[in-house]
Amino acid sequence: MKLCSRCGQNKAVEAFGTDRSKRDGHTADCKECRRKVSADYKRRNPERVRGSSASHARLKGNLRRYGVTYEEYLKTLAYQNGGCAICGAPPQEGKRLSIDHNHECCPYGSACQECVRGALCDNCNTGIGLLKDDPKLMLAAIDYLERGGTWQR
């Protein structure tokens, strides 16, 4: 049993998080109290909370990979009116727009600031990727759609 420093209740050790810096290896306050404190903070500070932590961690990794700052990402979103550079759609709930980059600029797996083109929704990013970022293929697809296809009836 362990006493929670926040709520003052005696609880099973499993009710506490781990903390290697503590002598007993557990946090001073219980998981339930930590959840309440976290939820309260998020409610009081929405401008400091940047969406889901997994989504934000993924974005931070991509920003680092492309040499782009979070402020530049926000500036790009503002320039694009908060939506995809192609279709204008805002990001889906709990998601962020992807950073689009020129795959021919740098070798696979690396990128630089010169590679970055804009921010795209998942559908547009996937679409141009499947068309190999090739404007000729994209124009051929437009032509095909405008002709109504080639199906012979």
PDB file of N, CA and C in Angstrom, residues 142-151 153:
ATOM      1  N   ILE A 142      -6.483  13.583 -65.584  1.00  0.00           N
ATOM      2  CA  ILE A 142      -7.505  14.627 -65.772  1.00  0.00           C
ATOM      3  C   ILE A 142      -8.175  14.452 -67.133  1.00  0.00           C
ATOM      4  N   ASP A 143      -7.376  14.267 -68.162  1.00  0.00           N
ATOM      5  CA  ASP A 143      -7.902  14.070 -69.516  1.00  0.00           C
ATOM      6  C   ASP A 143      -8.836  12.857 -69.556  1.00  0.00           C
ATOM      7  N   TYR A 144      -8.406  11.766 -68.946  1.00  0.00           N
ATOM      8  CA  TYR A 144      -9.213  10.541 -68.890  1.00  0.00           C
ATOM      9  C   TYR A 144     -10.563  10.815 -68.224  1.00  0.00           C
ATOM     10  N   LEU A 145     -10.543  11.498 -67.092  1.00  0.00           N
ATOM     11  CA  LEU A 145     -11.792  11.790 -66.366  1.00  0.00           C
ATOM     12  C   LEU A 145     -12.696  12.718 -67.166  1.00  0.00           C
ATOM     13  N   GLU A 146     -12.105  13.733 -67.806  1.00  0.00           N
ATOM     14  CA  GLU A 146     -12.903  14.683 -68.584  1.00  0.00           C
ATOM     15  C   GLU A 146     -13.508  14.037 -69.835  1.00  0.00           C
ATOM     16  N   ARG A 147     -12.819  13.041 -70.421  1.00  0.00           N
ATOM     17  CA  ARG A 147     -13.352  12.323 -71.579  1.00  0.00           C
ATOM     18  C   ARG A 147     -14.462  11.360 -71.183  1.00  0.00           C
ATOM     19  N   GLY A 148     -14.548  11.053 -69.904  1.00  0.00           N
ATOM     20  CA  GLY A 148     -15.535  10.083 -69.439  1.00  0.00           C
ATOM     21  C   GLY A 148     -15.030   8.662 -69.517  1.00  0.00           C
ATOM     22  N   GLY A 149     -13.728   8.495 -69.602  1.00  0.00           N
ATOM     23  CA  GLY A 149     -13.152   7.147 -69.637  1.00  0.00           C
ATOM     24  C   GLY A 149     -13.012   6.651 -71.065  1.00  0.00           C
ATOM     25  N   THR A 150     -12.734   5.376 -71.186  1.00  0.00           N
ATOM     26  CA  THR A 150     -12.546   4.775 -72.518  1.00  0.00           C
ATOM     27  C   THR A 150     -13.406   3.538 -72.703  1.00  0.00           C
ATOM     28  N   TRP A 151     -14.273   3.260 -71.753  1.00  0.00           N
ATOM     29  CA  TRP A 151     -15.101   2.035 -71.815  1.00  0.00           C
ATOM     30  C   TRP A 151     -15.946   2.037 -73.087  1.00  0.00           C
ATOM     31  N   ARG A 153     -19.022   0.742 -75.131  1.00  0.00           N
ATOM     32  CA  ARG A 153     -20.336   0.175 -74.889  1.00  0.00           C
ATOM     33  C   ARG A 153     -20.906  -0.415 -76.146  1.00  0.00           C
TER      34      ARG A 153
END
